[in-house]
mmCIF file of C-alpha atoms in Angstrom:
data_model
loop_
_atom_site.group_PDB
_atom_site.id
_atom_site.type_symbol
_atom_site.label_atom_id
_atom_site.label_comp_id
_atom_site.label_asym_id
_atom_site.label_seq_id
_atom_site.Cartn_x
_atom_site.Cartn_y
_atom_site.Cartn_z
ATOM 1 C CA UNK A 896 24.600 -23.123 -30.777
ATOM 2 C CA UNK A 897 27.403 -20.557 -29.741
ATOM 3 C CA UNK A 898 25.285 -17.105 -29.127
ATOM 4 C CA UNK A 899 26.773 -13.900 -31.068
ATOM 5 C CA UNK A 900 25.341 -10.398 -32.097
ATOM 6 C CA UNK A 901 22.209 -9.392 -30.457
ATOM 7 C CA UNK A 902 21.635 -12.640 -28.883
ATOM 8 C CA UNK A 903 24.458 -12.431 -26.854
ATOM 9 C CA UNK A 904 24.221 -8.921 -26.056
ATOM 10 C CA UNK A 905 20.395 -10.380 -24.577
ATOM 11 C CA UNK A 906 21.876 -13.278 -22.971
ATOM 12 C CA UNK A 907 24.382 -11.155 -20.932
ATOM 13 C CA UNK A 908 21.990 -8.323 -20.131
ATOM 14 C CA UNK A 909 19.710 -11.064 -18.926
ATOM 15 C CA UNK A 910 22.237 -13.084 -16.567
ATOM 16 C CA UNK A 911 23.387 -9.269 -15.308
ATOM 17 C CA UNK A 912 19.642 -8.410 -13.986
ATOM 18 C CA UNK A 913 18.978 -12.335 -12.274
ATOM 19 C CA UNK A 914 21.803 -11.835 -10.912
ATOM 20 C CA UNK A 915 21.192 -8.130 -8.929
ATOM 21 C CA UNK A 916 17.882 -9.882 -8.424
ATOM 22 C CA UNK A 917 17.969 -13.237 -6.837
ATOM 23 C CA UNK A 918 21.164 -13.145 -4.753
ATOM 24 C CA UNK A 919 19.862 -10.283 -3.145
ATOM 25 C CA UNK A 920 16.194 -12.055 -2.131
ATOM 26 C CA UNK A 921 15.481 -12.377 1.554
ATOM 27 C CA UNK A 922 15.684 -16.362 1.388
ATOM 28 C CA UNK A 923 18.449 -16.288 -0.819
ATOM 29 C CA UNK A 924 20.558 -13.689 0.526
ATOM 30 C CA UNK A 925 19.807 -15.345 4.185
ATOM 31 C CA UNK A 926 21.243 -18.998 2.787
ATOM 32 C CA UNK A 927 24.379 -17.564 0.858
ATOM 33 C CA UNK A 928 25.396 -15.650 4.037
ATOM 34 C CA UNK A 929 24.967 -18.558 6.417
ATOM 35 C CA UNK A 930 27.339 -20.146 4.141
ATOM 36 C CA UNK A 931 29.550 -17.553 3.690
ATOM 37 C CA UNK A 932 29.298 -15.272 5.996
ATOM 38 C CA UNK A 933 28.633 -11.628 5.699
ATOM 39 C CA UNK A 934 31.730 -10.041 4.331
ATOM 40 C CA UNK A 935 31.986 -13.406 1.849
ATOM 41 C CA UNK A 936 29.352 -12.814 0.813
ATOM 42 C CA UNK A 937 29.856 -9.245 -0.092
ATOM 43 C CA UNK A 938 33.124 -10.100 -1.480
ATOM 44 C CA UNK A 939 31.704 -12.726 -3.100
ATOM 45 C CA UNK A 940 28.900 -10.877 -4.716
ATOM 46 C CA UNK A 941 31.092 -8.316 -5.373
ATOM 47 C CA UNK A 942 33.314 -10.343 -7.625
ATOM 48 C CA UNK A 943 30.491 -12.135 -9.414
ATOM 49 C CA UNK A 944 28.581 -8.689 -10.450
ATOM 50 C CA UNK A 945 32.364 -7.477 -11.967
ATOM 51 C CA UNK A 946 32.461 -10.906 -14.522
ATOM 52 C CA UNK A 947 29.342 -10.744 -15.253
ATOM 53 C CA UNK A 948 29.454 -6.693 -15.735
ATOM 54 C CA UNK A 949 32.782 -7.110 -17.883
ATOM 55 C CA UNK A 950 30.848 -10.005 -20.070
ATOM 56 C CA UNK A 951 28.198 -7.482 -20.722
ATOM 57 C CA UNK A 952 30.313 -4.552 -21.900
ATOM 58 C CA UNK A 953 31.853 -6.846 -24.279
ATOM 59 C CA UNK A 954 28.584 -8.297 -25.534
ATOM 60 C CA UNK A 955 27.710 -4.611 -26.161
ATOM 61 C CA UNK A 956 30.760 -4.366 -28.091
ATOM 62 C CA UNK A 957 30.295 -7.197 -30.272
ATOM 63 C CA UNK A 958 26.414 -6.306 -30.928
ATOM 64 C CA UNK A 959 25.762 -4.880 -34.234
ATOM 65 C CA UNK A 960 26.404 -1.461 -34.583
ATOM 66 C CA UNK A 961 23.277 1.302 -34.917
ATOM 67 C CA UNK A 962 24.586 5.073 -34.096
ATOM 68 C CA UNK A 963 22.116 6.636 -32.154
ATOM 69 C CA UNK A 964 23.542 10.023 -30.459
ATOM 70 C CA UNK A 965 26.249 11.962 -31.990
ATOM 71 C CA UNK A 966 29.752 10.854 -32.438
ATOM 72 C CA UNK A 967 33.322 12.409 -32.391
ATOM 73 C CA UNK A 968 36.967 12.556 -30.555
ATOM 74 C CA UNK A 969 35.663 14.825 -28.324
ATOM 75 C CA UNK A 970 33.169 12.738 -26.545
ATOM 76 C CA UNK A 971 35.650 10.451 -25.643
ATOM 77 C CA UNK A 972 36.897 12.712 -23.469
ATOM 78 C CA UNK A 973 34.020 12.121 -21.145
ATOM 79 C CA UNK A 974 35.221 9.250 -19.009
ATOM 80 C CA UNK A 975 38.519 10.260 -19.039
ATOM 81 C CA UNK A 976 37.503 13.291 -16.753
ATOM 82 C CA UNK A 977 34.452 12.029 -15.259
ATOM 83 C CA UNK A 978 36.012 8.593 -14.235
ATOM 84 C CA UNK A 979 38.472 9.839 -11.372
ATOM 85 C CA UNK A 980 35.324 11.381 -9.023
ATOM 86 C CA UNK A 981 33.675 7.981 -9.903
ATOM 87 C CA UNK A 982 36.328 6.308 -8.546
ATOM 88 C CA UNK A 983 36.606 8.771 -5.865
ATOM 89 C CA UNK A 984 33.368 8.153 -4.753
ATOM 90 C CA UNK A 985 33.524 4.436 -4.633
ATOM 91 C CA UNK A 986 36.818 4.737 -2.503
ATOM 92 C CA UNK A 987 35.177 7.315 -0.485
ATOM 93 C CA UNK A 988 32.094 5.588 -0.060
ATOM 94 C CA UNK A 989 34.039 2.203 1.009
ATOM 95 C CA UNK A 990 36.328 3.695 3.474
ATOM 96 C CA UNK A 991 33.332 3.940 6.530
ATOM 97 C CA UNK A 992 30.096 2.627 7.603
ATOM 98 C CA UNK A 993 27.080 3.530 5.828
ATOM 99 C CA UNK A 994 23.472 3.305 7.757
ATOM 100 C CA UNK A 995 22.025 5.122 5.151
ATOM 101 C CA UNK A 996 22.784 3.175 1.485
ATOM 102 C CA UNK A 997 24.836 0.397 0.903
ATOM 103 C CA UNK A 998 28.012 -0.632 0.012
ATOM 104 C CA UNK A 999 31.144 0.626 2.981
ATOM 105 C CA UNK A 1000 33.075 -2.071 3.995
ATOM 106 C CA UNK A 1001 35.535 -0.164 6.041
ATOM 107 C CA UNK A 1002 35.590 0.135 9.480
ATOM 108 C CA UNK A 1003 35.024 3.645 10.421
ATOM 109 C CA UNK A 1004 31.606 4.411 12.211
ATOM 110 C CA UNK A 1005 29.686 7.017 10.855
ATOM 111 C CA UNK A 1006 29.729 10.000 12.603
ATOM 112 C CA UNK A 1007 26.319 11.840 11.957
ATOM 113 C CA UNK A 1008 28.979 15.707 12.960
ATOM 114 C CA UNK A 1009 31.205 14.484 10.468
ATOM 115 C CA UNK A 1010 29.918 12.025 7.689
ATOM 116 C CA UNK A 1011 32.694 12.055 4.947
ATOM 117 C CA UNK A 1012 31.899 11.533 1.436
ATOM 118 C CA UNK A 1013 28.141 11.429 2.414
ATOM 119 C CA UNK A 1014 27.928 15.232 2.445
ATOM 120 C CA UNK A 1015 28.520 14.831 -0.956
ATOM 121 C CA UNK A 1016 26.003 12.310 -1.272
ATOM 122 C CA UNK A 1017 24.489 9.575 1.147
ATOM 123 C CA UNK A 1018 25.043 7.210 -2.221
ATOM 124 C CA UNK A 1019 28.361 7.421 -2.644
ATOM 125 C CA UNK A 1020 28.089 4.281 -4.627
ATOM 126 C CA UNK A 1021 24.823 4.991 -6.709
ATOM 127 C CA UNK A 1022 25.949 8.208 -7.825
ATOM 128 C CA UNK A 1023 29.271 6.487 -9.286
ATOM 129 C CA UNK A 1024 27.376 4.079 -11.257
ATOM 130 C CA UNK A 1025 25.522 7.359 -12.318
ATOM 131 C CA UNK A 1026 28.490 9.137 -13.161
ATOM 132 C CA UNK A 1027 30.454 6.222 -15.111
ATOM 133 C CA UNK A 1028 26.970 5.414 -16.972
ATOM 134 C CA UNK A 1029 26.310 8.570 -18.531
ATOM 135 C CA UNK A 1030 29.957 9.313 -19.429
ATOM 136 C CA UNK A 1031 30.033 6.080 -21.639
ATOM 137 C CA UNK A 1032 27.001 6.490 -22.920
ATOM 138 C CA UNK A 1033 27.838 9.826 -24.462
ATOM 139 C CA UNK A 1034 31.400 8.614 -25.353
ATOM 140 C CA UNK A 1035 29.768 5.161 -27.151
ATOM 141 C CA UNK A 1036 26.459 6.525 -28.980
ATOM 142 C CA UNK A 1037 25.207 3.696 -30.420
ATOM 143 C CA UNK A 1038 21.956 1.941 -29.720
ATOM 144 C CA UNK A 1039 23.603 -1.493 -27.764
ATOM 145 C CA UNK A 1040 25.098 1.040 -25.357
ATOM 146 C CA UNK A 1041 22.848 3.603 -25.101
ATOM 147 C CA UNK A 1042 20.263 1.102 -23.530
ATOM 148 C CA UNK A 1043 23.398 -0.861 -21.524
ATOM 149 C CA UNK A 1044 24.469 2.497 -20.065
ATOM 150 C CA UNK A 1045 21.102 4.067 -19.831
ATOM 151 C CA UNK A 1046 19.855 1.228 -17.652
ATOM 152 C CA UNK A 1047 22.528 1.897 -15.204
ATOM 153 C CA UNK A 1048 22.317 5.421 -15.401
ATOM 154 C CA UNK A 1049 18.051 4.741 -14.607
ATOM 155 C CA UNK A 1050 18.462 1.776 -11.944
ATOM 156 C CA UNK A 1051 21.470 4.086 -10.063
ATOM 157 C CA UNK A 1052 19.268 7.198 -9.924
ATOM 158 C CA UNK A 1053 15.825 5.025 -8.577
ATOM 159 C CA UNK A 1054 18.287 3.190 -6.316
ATOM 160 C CA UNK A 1055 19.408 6.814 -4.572
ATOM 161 C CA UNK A 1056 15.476 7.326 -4.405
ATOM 162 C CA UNK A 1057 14.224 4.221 -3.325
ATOM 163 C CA UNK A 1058 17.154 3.657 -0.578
ATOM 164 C CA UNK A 1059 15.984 6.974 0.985
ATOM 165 C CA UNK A 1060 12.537 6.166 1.310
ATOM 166 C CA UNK A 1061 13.348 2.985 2.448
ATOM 167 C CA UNK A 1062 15.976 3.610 5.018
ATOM 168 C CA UNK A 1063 13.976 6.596 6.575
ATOM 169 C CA UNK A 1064 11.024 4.081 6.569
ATOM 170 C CA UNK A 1065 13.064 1.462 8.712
ATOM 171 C CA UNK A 1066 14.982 3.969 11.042
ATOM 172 C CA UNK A 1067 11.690 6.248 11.537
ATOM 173 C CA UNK A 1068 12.002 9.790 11.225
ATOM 174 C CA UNK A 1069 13.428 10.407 14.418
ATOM 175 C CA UNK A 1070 16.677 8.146 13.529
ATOM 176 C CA UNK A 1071 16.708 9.215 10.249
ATOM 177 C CA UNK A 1072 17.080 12.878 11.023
ATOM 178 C CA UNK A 1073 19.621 13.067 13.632
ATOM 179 C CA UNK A 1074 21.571 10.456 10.757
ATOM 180 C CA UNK A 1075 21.106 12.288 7.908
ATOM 181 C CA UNK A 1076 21.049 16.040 8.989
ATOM 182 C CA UNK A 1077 24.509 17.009 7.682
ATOM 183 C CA UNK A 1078 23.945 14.533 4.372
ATOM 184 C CA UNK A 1079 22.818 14.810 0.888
ATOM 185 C CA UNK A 1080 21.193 13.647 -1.519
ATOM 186 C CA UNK A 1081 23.291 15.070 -3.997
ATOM 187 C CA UNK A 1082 25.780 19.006 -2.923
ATOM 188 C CA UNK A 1083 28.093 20.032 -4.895
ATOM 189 C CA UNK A 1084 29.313 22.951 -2.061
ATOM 190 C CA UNK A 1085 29.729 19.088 -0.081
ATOM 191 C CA UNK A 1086 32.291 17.558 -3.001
ATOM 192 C CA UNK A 1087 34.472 21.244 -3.146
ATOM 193 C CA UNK A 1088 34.384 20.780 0.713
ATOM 194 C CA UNK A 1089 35.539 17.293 0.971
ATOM 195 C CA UNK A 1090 38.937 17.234 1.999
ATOM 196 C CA UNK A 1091 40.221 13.086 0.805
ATOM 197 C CA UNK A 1092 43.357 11.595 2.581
ATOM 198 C CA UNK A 1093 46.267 11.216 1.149
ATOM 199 C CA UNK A 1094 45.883 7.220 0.736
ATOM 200 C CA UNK A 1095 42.495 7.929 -0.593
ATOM 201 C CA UNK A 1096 44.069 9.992 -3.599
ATOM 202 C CA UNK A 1097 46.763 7.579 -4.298
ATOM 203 C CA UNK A 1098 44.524 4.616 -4.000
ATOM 204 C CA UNK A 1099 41.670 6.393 -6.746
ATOM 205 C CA UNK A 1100 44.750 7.443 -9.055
ATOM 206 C CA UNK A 1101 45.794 3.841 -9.090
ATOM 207 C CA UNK A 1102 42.398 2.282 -9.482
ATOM 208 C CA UNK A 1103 42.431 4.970 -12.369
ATOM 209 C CA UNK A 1104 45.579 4.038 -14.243
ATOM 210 C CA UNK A 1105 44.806 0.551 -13.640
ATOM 211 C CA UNK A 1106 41.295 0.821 -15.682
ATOM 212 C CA UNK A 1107 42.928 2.717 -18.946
ATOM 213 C CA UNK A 1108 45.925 -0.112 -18.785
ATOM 214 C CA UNK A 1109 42.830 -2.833 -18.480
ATOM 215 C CA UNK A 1110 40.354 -1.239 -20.749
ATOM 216 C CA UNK A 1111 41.868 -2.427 -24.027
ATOM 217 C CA UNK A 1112 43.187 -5.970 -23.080
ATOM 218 C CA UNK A 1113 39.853 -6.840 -21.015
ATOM 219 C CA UNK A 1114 37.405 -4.682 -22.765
ATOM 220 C CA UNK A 1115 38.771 -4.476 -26.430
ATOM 221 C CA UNK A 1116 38.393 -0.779 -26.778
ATOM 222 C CA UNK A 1117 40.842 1.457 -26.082
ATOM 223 C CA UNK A 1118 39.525 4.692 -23.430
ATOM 224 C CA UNK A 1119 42.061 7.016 -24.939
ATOM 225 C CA UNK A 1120 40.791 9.630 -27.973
#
C-alpha cells in the first residue's frame, strides 16, 4: 500500500533520523569508510542526507494542512533574506579545516590568529541549519512544518552545544583554549568583521539563484511572495 498524507510525512521523518543515526555509529561509520574512504564517505553521506532531506520537505508538503502560526506575504520574505548568510556560512564553513565542529572539506589549516568564518561561529554549519530552519518555519506555519523545521532548528542548536563540550572534552582544556581563543560560539561584531573572498561571494550567490530556480521544480512550492 502506496503511503500518502501523514503516513508519509512519518515514513520520511523516520528514514531522515536512522539515517543521521546509524551511518554515523562507531562500527558503522568505521566499515563505510574502509570501503570508501574518508572523503567518500563524506561525499557520500553528504549526498544521501540531501535525497532523503528533499523527500522529507515534500512529504511535509503533501501532509494535510493544520495552520498553526500566523500566515501572510510578508513572512515569505524570511528565507529570501535569511538564506544568502545560510549559504554563506556553509561556503564559509567548507572552505578550511575545522578541529572544532564538523563539516570543512577544504584544505586550508586552521589558523587559531586567524580562524575565518569561525569568529563568527565555530559551527559554521549548525548555525546554517539554524538559520534556514527557523526562516521556513515562520514562512510555512502550519503544523507538518512547524515540527519538520522545529526539529532542525532544536537538533542544530544542541549540536553547537554538545560539539563544544565534546571537542573541549577530547582536546583538554589546554588544546581547546589556545584553538578556540579568537572563536565563537555565536558574534555578531565576528560576521560584520568577516571580510569573504571574492569566489566565496560568487560561489554563495550562485548556490542562491540555483535554490529559487530549484525550489519549485524539486520542491513544488515556489520561494518567491
Amino acid at each position: 500500500m502506496m503511503l500518502t498524507g501523514w503516513g508519509l510525512f512519518m515514513a520520511a521523518l523516520a528514514v531522515f533520523l536512522a539515517s543521521h543515526v546509524i551511518p554515523v555509529r562507531p562500527p558503522m561509520r568505521l566499515w563505510l569508510i574502509a570501503r570508501l574512504g574518508l572523503r567518500g564517505y563524506y561525499i557520500g553521506y553528504s549526498l544521501f542526507s540531501v535525497l532523503v532531506l528533499v523527500w522529507l520537505i515534500v512529504a511535509a508538503g503533501r501532509a494535510p494542512y493544520v495552520q498553526v502560526l500566523p500566515s501572510g506575504p510578508v513572512w515569505r520574505w524570511v528565507p529570501l533574506l535569511i538564506m544568502p548568510v545560510a549559504i554563506a556560512l556553509v561556503v564559509a564553513g567548507a572552505g578550511g579545516v575545522n578541529p572544532l565542529s564538523f563539516g570543512a572539506m577544504g584544505r586550508r589549516p586552521f589558523d587559531p590568529d586567524d580562524p575565518g568564518v569561525l569568529a563568527v561561529t565555530r559551527h559554521p554549519m549548525l548555525l546554517a541549519l539554524l538559520l534556514w530552519s527557523l526562516a521556513h518555519l515562520l514562512a510555512n506555519g502550519d503544523l507538518a512544518h512547524v515540527i519538520l523545521f522545529g526539529l532542525f532548528a532544536v537538533f542544530a542548536f544542541l549540536g553547537m552545544v554538545v560539539i563544544d563540550r565534546r571537542r573541549r572534552r577530547l582536546l583538554g582544556p589546554k588544546v581547546w583554549q589556545v584553538l578556540a581563543r579568537k572563536t565563537a560560539w555565536l558574534s555578531l561584531s565576528g560576521l560584520v568583521a568577516l571580510r569573504p573572498s571574492f569566489a566565496a561571494m560568487v560561489l554563495t550567490a550562485a548556490i542562491y539563484v540555483g535554490l529559487l530556480l530549484l525550489h519549485l521544480p524539486v520542491i513544488g512550492v515556489s520561494p518567491l511572495p
